[in-house]
Coordinates of C-alpha atoms and ligand atoms in Angstrom, one line a residue:
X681 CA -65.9 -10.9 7.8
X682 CA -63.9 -9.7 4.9
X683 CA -62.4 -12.6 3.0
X684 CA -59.3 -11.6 0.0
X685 CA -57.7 -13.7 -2.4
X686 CA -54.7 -12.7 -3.4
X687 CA -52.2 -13.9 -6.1
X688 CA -48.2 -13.2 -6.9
X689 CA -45.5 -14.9 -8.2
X690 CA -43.5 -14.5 -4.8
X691 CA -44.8 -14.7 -1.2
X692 CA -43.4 -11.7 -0.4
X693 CA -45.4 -10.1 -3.1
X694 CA -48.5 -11.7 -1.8
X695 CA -48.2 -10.7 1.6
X696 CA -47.4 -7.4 0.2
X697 CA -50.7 -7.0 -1.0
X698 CA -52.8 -7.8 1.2
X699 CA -51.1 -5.6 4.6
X700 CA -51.5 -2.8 1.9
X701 CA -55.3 -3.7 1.2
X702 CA -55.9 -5.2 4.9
X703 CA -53.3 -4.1 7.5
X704 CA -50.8 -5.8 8.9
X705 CA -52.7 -7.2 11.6
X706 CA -54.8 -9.2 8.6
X707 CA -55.1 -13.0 9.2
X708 CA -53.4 -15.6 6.6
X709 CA -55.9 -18.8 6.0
X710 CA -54.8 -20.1 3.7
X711 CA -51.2 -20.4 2.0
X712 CA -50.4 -22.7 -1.5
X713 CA -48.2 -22.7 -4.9
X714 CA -50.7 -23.2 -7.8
X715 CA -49.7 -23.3 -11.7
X716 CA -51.1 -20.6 -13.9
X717 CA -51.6 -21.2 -17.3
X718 CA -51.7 -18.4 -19.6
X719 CA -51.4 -17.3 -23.7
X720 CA -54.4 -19.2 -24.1
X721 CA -53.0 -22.1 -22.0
X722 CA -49.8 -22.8 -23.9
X723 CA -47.7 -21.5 -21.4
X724 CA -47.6 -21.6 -17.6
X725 CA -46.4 -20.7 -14.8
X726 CA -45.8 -21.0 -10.5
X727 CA -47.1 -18.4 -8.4
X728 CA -48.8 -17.9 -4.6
X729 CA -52.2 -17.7 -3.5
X730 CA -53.0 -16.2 -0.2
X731 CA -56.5 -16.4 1.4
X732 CA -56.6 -13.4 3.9
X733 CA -58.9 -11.3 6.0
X734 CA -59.9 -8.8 8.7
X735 CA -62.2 -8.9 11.3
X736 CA -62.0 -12.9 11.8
X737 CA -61.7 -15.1 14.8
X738 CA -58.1 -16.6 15.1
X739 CA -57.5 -20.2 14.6
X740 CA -54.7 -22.2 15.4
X741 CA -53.2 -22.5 11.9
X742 CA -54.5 -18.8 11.1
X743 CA -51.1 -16.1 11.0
X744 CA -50.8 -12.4 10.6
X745 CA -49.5 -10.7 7.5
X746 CA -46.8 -9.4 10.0
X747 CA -45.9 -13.1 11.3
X748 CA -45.7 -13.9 7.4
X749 CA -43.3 -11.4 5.9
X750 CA -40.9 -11.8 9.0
X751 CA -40.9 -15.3 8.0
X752 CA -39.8 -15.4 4.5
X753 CA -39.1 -11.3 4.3
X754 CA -37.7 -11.8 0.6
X755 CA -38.8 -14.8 -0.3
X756 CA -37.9 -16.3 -3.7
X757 CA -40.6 -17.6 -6.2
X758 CA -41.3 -21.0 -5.0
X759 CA -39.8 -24.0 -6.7
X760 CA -39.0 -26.4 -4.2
X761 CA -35.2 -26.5 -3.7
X762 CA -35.6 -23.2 -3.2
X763 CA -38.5 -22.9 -0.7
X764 CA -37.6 -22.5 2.8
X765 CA -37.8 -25.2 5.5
X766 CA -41.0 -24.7 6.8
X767 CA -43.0 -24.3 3.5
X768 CA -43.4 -28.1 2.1
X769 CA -46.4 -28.2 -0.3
X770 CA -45.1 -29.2 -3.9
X771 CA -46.4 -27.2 -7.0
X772 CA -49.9 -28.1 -8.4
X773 CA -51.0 -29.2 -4.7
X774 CA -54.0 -27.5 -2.9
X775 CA -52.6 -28.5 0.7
X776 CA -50.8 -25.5 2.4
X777 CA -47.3 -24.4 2.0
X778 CA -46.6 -23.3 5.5
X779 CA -47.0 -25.3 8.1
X780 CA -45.7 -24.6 11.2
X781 CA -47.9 -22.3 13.3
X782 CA -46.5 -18.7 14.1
X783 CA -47.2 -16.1 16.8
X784 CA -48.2 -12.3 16.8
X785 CA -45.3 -10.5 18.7
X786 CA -47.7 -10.0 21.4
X787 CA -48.1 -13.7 21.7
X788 CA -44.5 -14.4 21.6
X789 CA -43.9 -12.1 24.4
X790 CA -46.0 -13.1 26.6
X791 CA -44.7 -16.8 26.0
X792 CA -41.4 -15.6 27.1
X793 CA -42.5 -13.9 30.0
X794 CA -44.3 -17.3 30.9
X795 CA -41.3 -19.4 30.6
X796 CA -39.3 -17.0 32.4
X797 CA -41.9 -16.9 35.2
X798 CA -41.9 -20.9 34.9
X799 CA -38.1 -21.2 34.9
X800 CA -38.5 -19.4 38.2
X801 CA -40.7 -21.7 40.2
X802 CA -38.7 -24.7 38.9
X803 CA -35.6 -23.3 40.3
X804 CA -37.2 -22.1 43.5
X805 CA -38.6 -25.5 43.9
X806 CA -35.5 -27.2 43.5
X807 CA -33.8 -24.9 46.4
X808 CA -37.2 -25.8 48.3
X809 CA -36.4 -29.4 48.0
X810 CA -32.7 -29.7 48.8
X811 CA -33.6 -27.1 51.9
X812 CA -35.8 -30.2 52.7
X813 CA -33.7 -33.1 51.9
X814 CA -30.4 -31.2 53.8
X815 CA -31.4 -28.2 55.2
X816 CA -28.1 -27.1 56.4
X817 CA -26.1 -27.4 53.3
X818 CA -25.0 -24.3 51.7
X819 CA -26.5 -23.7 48.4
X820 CA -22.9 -22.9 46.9
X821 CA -22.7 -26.8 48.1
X822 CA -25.2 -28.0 47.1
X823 CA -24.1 -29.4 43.8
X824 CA -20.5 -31.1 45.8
X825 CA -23.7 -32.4 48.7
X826 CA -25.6 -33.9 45.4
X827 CA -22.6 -35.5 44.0
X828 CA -21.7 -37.4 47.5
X829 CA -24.7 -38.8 47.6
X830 CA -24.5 -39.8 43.4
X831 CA -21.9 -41.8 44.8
X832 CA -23.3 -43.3 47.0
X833 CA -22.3 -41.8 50.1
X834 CA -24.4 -41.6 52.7
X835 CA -26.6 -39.0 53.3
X836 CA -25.7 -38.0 56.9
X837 CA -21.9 -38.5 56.0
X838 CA -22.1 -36.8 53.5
X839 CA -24.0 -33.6 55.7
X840 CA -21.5 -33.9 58.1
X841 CA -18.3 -33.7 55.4
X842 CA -20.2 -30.9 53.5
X843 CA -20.2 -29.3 56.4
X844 CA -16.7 -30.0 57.8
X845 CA -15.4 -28.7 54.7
X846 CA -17.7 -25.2 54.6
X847 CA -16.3 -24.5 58.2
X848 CA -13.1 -24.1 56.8
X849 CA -13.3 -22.6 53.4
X850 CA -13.2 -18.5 53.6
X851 CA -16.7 -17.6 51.9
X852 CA -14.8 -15.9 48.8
X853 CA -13.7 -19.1 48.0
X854 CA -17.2 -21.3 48.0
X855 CA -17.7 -21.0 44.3
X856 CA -14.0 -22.2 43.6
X857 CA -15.2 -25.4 42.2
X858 CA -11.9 -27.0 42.3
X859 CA -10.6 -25.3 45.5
X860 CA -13.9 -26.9 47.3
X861 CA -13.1 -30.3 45.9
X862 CA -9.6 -30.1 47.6
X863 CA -11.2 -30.0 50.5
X864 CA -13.8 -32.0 50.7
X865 CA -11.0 -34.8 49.7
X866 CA -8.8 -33.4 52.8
X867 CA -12.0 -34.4 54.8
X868 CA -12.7 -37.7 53.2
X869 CA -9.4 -38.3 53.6
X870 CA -9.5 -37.8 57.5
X871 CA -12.4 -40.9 57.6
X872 CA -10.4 -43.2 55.7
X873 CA -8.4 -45.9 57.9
X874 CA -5.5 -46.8 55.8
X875 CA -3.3 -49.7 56.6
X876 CA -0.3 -49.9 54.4
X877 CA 1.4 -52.7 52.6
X878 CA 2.2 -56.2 54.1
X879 CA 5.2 -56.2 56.0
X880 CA 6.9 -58.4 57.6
X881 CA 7.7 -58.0 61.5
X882 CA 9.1 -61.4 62.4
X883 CA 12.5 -62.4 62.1
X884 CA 13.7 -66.2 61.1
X885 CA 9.9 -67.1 60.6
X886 CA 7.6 -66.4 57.6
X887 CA 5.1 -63.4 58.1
X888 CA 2.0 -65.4 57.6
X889 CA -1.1 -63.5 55.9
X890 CA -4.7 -65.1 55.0
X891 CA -7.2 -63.7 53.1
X892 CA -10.7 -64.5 53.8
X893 CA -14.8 -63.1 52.2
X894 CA -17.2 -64.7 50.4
X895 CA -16.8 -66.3 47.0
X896 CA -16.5 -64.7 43.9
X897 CA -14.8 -61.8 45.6
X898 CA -11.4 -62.2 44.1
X899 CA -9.5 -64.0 46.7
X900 CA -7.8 -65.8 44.6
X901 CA -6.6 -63.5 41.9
X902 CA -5.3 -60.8 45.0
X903 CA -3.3 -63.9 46.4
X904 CA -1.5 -64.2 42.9
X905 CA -0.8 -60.4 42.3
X906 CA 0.5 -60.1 46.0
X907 CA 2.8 -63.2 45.8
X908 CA 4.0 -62.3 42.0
X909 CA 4.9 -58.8 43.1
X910 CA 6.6 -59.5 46.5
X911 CA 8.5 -62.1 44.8
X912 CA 9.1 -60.5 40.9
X913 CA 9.1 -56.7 42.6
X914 CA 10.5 -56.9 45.7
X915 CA 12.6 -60.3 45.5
X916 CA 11.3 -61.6 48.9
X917 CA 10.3 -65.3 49.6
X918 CA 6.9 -66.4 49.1
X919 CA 4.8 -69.9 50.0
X920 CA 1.7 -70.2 49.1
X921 CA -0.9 -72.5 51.3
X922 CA -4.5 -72.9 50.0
X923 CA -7.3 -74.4 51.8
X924 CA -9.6 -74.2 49.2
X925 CA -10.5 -77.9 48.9
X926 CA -14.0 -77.7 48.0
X927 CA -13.1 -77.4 44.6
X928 CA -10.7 -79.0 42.3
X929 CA -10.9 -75.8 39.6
X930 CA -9.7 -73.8 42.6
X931 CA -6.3 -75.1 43.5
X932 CA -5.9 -75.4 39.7
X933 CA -6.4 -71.8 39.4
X934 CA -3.7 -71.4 42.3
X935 CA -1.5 -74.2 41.2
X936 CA -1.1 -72.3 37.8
X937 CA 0.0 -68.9 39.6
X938 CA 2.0 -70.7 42.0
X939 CA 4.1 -72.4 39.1
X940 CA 4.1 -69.5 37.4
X941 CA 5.4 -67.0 39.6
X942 CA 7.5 -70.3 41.1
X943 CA 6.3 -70.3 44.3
X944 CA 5.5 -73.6 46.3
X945 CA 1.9 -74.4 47.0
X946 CA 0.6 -76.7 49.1
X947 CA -3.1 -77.6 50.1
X948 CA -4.4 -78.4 53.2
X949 CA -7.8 -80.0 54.3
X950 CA -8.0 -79.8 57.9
X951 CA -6.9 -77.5 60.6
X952 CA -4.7 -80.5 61.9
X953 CA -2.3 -80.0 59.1
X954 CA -1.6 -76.4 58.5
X955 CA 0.8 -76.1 61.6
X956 CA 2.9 -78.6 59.6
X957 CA 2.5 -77.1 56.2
X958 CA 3.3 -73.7 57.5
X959 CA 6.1 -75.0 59.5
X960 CA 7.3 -76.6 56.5
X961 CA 7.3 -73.4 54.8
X962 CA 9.7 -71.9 57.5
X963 CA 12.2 -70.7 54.9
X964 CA 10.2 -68.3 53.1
X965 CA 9.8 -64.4 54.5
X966 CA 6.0 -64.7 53.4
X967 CA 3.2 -67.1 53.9
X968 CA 0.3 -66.6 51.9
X969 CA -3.2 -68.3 52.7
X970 CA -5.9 -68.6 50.6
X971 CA -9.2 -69.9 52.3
X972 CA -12.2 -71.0 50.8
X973 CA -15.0 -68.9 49.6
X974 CA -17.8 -70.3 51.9
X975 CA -20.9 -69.1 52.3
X976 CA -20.8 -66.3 55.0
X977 CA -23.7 -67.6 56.7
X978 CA -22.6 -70.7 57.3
X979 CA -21.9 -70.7 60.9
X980 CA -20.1 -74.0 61.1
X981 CA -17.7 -73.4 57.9
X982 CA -17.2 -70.4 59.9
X983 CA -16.1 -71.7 63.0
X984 CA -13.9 -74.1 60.6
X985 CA -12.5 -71.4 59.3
X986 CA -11.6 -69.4 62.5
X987 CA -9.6 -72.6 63.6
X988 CA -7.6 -72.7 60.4
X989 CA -6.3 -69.0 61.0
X990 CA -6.0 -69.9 64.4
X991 CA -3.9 -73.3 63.7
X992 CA -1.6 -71.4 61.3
X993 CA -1.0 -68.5 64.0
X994 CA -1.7 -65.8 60.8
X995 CA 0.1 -62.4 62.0
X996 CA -2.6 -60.8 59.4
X997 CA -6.0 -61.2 58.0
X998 CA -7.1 -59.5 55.4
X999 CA -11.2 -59.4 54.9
X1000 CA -11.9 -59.6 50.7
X1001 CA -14.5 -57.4 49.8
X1002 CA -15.8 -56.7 46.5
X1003 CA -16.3 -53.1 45.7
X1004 CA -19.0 -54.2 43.3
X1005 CA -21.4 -55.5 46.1
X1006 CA -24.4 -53.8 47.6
X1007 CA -23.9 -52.0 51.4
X1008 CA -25.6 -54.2 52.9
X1009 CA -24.1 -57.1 51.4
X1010 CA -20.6 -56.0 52.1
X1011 CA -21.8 -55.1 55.8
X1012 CA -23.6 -58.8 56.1
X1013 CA -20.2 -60.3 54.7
X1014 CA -18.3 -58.6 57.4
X1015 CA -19.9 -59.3 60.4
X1016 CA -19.5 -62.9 59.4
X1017 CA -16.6 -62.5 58.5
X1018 CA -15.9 -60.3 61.8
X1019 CA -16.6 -63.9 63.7
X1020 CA -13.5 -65.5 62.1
X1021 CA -11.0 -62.6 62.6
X1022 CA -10.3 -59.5 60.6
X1023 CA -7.6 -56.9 60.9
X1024 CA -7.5 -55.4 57.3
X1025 CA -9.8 -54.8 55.0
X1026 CA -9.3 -55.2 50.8
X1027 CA -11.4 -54.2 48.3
X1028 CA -11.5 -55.5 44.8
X1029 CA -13.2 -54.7 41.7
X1030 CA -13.0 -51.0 42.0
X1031 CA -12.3 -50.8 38.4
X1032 CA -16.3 -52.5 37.8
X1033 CA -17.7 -50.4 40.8
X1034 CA -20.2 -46.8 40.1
X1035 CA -20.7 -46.5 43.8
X1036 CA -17.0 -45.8 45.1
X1037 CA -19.5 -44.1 48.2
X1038 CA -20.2 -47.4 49.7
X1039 CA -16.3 -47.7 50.3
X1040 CA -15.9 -44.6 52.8
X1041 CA -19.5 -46.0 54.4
X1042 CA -18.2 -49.2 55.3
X1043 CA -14.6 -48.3 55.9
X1044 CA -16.3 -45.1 58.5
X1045 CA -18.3 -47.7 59.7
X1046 CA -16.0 -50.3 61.0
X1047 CA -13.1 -47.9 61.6
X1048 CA -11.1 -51.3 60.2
X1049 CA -7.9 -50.2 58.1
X1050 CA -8.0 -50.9 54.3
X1051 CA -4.7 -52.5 52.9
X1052 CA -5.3 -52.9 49.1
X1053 CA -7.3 -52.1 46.2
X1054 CA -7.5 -54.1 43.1
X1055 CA -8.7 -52.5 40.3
X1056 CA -8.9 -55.4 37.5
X1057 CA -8.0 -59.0 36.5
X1058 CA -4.2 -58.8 35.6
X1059 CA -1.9 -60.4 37.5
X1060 CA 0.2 -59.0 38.7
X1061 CA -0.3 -55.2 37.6
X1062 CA -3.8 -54.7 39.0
X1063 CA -3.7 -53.7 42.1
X1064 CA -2.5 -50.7 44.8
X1065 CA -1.3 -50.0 48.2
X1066 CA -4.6 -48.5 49.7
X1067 CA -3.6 -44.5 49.7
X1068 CA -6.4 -42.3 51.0
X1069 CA -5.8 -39.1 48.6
X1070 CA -6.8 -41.1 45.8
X1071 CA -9.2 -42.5 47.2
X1072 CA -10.9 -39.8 48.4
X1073 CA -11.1 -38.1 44.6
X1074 CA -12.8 -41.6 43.5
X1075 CA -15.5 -41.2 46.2
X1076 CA -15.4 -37.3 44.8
X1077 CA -16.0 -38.8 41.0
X1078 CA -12.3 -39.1 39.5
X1079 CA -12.4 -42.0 37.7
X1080 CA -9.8 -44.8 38.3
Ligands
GDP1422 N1 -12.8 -56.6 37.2 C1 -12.1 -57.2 38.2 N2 -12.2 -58.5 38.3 C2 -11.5 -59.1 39.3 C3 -10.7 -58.4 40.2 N3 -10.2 -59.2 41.1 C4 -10.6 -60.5 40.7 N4 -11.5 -60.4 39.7 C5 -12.2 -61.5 39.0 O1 -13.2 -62.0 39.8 C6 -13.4 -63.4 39.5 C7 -13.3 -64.2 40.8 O2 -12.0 -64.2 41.3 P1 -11.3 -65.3 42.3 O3 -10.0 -64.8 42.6 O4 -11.5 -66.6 41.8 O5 -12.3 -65.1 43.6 P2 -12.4 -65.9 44.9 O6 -13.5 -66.9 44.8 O7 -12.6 -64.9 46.0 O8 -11.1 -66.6 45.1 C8 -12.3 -63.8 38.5 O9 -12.9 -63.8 37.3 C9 -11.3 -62.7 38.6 O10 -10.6 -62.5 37.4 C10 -10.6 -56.9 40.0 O11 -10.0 -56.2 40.7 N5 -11.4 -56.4 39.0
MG1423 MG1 -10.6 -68.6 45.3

């Protein structure tokens, strides 16, 4: 063991030293900024101490004379706004100035080589795992597979799109991200039922629509927008029927619309009276019925409500759905609701929604066509004639 003290007024000086006394493979103990006095103590001044030697085992906070010059190669005498990052100790401290711990080039190689070996497996893992997960999907698809399913859509559907779209992309064309995209949506498209707008087909009586699903869907608020823009848009005739009785805040909330958008309303309890109240309404090109959000597993309000739609001899029903509910909630709600009647789907909320995937699910599912979207609370702006190009890029991640 061969331990050196050596002193400069730079670092640089002090590292100087001791490579030419030790080498450069010498190892740095000890690093700090001490205050020399000198002409008998009257004066002083800042310099560097080094503790160095040869021949010593290596500790963690120990560095080569190499490592130390490349760190501060012309380093400055050292007051503190001028000392580099790394070196912290204030003058007249013993603790060391340099604290972070550096590497012998051969160290630092072999770290890289490491990581780069490391960076390796992870990526070979990851191909591992999706091979597992979906072994038939294209690694060039992988990423379009992976965002599918980020939305939500389901893993098979989304296999069997992935794959519809590789069989007709031309293999120069796979790592076209946005040329992939296009067709993927061409495919997504193809499993979308889409309905179109209410229209009428009967002549000299009103078309008569009801919309039905479970509360809190939005009902209520897609009654409004459809009657305000059929009558403000379009200039048709509108009357609006409500069998919401359950509560007295819910034909308020239609009342208001209804006066707004000067449209008659009238609310009916029973089944008895809705032949008369549409009959009554036999002036009007459109007959809009709003129904009561009951519970969808009640079997009796069910039944109930099967004999309303029935009684008022709807030419459409429309199925609320809420874009914002879970799959299996949205699939519970519709095979209850498949009890009362349904021949067109809506869905609501897609502006609240991050799963635009459960759409396409349910829609492939139950091969039902979808009508509308409603994509916030304004009446009457928010909502669109179901198209299945756009669609198809919300599934793909467009946003609204
Ligand atoms: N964000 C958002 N909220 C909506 C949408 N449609 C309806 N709502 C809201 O959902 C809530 C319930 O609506 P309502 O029409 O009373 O539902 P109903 O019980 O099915 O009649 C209300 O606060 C509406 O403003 C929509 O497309 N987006
Ligand atoms: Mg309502």
């Amino acid at each position: 063991m061969d331990l050196r003290t050596y002193r400069a007024s730079t670092l640089a000086e002090a590292v100087a030293k001791l490579k030419a006394e030790l080498g450069p493979n010498a190892l740095i103990l000890s690093t700090r900024q001490i205050v020399e006095r000198f002409c008998l103590g009257l004066r002083k001044r800042e310099i560097v101490e080094i503790v160095a030697g040869r021949n010593l085992q290596r500790r963690p906070q120990a560095r080569t004379a190499a490592a130390a010059t490349a760190a501060a190669p012309h380093a400055p005498v050292l007051r503190p706004s001028k000392v580099p990052a790394q070196i912290v100790a204030p003058a007249e401290t013993t603790g060391p100035l340099i604290k972070t711990a550096t590497f012998s080039d051969k160290h630092f190689e072999s770290l890289v080589s490491e990581m780069g070996q490391l960076r390796n497996m992870v990526g070979q893992l990851a191909v591992d795992v999706r091979h597992q997960i979906a072994p038939l999907i294209p690694d060039e698809l992988a990423d379009h597979f992976q965002n599918l399913k980020a939305n939500q859509v389901e893993a098979d559907l989304a296999e069997e799109l992935i794959k519809a779209a590789h069989s007709v992309i031309r293999p120069e064309h796979l790592r076209n991200s946005d040329f992939v995209r296009d067709k993927l949506a061409e495919q997504v498209e193809r499993r979308l039922t889409i309905g179109g707008p209410i229209a009428r087909t009967r002549v000299g009586a009103p078309h008569v629509v009801a919309l039905i699903g479970p509360t809190g869907v939005g009902k209520t608020t897609t009654i409004a927008k459809l009657a305000a823009n059929l009558i403000l848009k379009e200039k048709h005739s509108v009357g609006l029927i409500t069998i919401d009785t359950y509560r007295i805040a819910a034909i308020d909330q239609l009342k208001r619309y209804a006066d707004i958008i000067g449209a008659p309303l009238r609310v009916v309890a029973n089944p008895d009276e809705i032949a008369g109240a549409v009959a009554a309404m036999r002036d009007r090109e459109f007959v809009l019925i709003d129904t009561a959000g009951r519970s969808p597993s009640d079997t009796l309000k069910l039944s109930e409500l099967r004999n309303f739609i029935q009684v008022a001899g709807a030419d459409e029903v429309h199925a609320v759905l809420s874009a914002t509910s879970s799959q299996p909630c949205i699939e519970h709600a519709l095979e209850r609701f498949g009890q009362v009647r349904i021949d067109r789907i809506i869905f609501t909320k897609l502006d609240e929604t991050e799963h635009v995937g459960v759409l396409l699910n349910v829609l492939h599912k139950i091969n039902k066509p979808l009508s509308y979207v409603t994509t916030g609370q304004d009446v009457p702006d928010d909502i669109e004639v179901a198209r299945g190009r756009r669609l198809a890029q919300l599934i793909l991640g467009s946003k609204l």
